[in-house]
mmCIF file of C-alpha atoms in Angstrom:
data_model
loop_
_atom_site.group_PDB
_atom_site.id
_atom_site.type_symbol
_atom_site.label_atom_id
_atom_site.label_comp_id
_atom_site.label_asym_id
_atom_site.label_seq_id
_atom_site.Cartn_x
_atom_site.Cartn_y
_atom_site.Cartn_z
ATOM 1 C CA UNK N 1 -15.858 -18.586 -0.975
ATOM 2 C CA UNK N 2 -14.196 -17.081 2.567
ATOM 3 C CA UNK N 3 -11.143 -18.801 2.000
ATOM 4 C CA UNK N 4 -9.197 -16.273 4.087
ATOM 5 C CA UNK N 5 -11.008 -17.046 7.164
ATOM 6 C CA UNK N 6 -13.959 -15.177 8.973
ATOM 7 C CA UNK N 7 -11.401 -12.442 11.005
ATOM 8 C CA UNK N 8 -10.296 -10.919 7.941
ATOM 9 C CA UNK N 9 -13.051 -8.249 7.682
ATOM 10 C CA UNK N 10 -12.444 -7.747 11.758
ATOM 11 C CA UNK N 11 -8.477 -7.734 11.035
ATOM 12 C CA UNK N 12 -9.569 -4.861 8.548
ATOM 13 C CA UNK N 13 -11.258 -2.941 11.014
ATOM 14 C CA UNK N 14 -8.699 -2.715 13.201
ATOM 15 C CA UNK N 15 -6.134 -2.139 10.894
ATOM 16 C CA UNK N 16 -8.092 0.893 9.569
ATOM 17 C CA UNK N 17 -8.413 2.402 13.009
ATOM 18 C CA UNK N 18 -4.887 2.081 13.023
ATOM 19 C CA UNK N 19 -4.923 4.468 10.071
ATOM 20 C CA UNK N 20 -7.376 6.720 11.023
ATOM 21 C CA UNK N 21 -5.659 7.519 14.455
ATOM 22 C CA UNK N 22 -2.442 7.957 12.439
ATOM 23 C CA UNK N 23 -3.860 10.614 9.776
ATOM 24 C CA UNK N 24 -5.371 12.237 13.489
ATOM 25 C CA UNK N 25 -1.851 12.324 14.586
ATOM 26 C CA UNK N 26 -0.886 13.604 11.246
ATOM 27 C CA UNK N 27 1.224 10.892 10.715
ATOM 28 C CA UNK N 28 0.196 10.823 7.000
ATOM 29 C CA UNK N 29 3.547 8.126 5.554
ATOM 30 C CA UNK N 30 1.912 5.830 8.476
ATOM 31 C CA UNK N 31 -1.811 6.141 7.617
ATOM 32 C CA UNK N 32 -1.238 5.565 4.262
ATOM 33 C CA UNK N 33 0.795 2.208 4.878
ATOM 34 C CA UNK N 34 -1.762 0.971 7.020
ATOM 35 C CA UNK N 35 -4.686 2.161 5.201
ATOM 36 C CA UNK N 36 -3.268 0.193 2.208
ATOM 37 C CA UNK N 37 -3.034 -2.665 4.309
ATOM 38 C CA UNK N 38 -6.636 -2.701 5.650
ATOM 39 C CA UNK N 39 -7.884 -1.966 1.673
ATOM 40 C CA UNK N 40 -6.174 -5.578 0.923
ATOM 41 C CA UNK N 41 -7.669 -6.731 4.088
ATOM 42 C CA UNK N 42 -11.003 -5.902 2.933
ATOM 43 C CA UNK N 43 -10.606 -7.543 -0.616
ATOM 44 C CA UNK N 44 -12.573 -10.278 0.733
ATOM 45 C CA UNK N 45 -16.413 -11.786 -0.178
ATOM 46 C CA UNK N 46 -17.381 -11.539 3.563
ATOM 47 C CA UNK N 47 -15.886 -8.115 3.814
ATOM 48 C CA UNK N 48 -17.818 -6.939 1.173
ATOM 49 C CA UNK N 49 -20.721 -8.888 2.260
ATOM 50 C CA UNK N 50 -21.086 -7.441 5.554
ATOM 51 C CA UNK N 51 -19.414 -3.750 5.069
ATOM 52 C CA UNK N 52 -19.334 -2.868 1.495
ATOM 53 C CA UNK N 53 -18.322 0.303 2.919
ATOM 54 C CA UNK N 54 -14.871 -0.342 3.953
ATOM 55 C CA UNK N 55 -12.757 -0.308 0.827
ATOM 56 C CA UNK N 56 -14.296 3.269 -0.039
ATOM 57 C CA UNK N 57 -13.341 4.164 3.620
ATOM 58 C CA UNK N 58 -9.904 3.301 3.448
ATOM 59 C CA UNK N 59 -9.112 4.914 -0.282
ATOM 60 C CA UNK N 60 -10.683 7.930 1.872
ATOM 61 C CA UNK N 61 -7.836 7.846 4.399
ATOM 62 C CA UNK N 62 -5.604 7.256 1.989
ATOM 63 C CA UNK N 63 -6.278 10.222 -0.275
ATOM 64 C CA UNK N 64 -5.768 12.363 3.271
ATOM 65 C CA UNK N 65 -2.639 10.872 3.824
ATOM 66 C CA UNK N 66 -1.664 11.626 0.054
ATOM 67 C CA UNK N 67 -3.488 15.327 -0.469
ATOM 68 C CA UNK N 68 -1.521 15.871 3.410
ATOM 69 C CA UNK N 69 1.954 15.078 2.312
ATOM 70 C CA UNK N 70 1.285 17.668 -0.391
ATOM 71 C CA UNK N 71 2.385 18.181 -4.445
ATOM 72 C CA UNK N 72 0.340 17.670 -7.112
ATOM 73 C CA UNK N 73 0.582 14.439 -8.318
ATOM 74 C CA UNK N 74 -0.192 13.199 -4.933
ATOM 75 C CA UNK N 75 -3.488 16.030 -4.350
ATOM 76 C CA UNK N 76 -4.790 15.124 -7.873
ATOM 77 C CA UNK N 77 -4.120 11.224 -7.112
ATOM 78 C CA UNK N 78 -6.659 11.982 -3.876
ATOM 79 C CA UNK N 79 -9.240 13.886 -5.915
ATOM 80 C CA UNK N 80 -9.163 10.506 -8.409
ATOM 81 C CA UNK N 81 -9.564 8.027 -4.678
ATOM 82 C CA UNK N 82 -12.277 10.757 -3.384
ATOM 83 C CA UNK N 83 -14.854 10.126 -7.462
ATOM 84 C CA UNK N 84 -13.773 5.922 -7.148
ATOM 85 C CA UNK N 85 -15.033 6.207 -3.075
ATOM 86 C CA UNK N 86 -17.899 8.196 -3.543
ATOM 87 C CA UNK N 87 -19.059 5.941 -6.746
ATOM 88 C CA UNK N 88 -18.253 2.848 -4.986
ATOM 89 C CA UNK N 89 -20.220 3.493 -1.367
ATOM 90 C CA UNK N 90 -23.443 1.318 -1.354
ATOM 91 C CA UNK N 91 -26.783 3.638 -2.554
ATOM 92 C CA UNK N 92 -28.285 3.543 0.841
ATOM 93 C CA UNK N 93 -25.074 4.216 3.007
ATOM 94 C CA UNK N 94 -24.824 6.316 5.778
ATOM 95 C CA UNK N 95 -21.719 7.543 6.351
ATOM 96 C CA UNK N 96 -20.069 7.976 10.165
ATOM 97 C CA UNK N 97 -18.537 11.243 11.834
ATOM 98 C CA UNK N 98 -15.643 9.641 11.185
ATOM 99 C CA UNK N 99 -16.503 8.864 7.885
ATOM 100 C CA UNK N 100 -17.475 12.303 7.191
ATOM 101 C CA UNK N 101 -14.697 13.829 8.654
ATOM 102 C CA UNK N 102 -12.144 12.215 6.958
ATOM 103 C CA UNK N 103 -13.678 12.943 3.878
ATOM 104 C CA UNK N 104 -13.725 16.535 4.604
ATOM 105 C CA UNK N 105 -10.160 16.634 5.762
ATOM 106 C CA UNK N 106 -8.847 14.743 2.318
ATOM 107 C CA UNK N 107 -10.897 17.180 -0.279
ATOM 108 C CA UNK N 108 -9.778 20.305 1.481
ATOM 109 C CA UNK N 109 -5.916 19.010 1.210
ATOM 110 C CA UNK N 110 -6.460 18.303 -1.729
ATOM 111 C CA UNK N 111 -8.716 21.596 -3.120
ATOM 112 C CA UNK N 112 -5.742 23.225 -1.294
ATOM 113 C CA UNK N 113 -3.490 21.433 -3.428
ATOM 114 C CA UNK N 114 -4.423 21.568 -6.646
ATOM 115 C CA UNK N 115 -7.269 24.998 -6.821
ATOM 116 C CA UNK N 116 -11.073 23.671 -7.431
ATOM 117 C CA UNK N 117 -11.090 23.744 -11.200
ATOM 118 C CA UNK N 118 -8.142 20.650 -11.471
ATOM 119 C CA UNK N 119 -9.428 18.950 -8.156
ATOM 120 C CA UNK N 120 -12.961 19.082 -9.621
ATOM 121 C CA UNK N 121 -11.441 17.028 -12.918
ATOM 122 C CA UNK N 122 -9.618 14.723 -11.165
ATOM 123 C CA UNK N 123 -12.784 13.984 -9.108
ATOM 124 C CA UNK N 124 -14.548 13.837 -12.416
ATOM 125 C CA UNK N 125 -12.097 11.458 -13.475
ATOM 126 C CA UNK N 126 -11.907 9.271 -10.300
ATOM 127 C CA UNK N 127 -15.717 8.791 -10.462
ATOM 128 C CA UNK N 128 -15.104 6.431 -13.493
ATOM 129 C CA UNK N 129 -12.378 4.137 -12.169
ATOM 130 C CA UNK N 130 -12.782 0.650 -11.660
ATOM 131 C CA UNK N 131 -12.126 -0.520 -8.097
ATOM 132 C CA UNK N 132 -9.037 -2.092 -9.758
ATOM 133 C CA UNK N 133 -7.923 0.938 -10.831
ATOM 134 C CA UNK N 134 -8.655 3.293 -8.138
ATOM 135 C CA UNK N 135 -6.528 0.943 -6.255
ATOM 136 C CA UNK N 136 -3.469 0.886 -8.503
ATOM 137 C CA UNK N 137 -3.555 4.659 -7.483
ATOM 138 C CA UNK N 138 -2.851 3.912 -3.991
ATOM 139 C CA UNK N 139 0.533 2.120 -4.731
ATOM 140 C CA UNK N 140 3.864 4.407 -3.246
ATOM 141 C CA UNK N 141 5.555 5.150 -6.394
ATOM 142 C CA UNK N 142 8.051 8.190 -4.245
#
C-alpha cells in the first residue's frame, strides 16, 4: 500500500515548514503554494498512518494564507478549511504551539473578514465537508 515510498510523509513535513515560515513572513501567495503541496504530499497511507494530523494542519495554513490575502470569498473559503480541519483532527490529538497558533492567526483573518455571524456559517458549513471536498477548496481559482 506505500507505493510512493517511505519519505513522502518526511517530504511533507518539510514542505509544510516551508509554509509555515512563509505565512510567518507573511508571504501568504507562497504559503499557500507550498501548503498545497505538502496536503498532496500527505495523501498517503503511511502519512496518515503515522500523523493523521497533517492534512488538517496544512488546510490550517492554507486558510491563513487565504483569510490573509483578504476578500470574502477567500475569508469564507478559510472559515469552510478551519470546520473540515477541526472535524478531521484525530479525537485524542494534541495540537502544537504551532498548531495552535496558526489556527488562531487564520480564524481572526478570517472573523476580520467576513464579521462572526457569516464566519460562524461557513465554519458550520466546513464542519460537514468531505476531505475531498475541503480540498477542492484549496485550489487557486484568482
Amino acid at each position: 500500500e506505500f507505493v510512493r515510498g517511505s519519505f513522502s510523509v518526511f517530504d511533507g513535513f518539510v514542505v509544510g515548514i516551508r509554509a509555515y515560515l512563509e505565512s510567518v513572513d507573511q508571504q501568504y501567495d507562497a504559503a499557500w503554494e507550498l501548503a498545497v503541496r505538502a496536503l498532496e504530499l500527505a495523501d498517503d497511507p503511511l502519512t496518515e498512518m503515522v500523523a493523521p494530523q497533517m492534512p488538517p494542519t496544512y488546510l490550517r495554513l492554507i486558510a491563513k494564507a487565504m483569510a490573509s490575502l483578504g476578500g470574502r470569498e477567500l475569508g469564507l473559503k478559510a472559515a469552510q478549511l478551519l470546520g473540515a480541519s477541526d472535524r478531521m483532527l484525530p479525537p485524542a490529538h494534541v495540537a502544537t504551539a504551532l498548531e495552535r497558533e496558526t489556527r488562531a492567526t487564520a480564524e481572526s483573518a478570517a472573523r476580520t473578514v467576513l464579521g462572526d455571524a457569516e464566519y460562524e456559517a461557513g465554519y458550520a458549513e466546513g464542519g460537514n465537508l468531505s476531505k475531498e471536498e475541503a480540498t477542492a477548496l484549496v485550489r487557486r481559482d484568482r
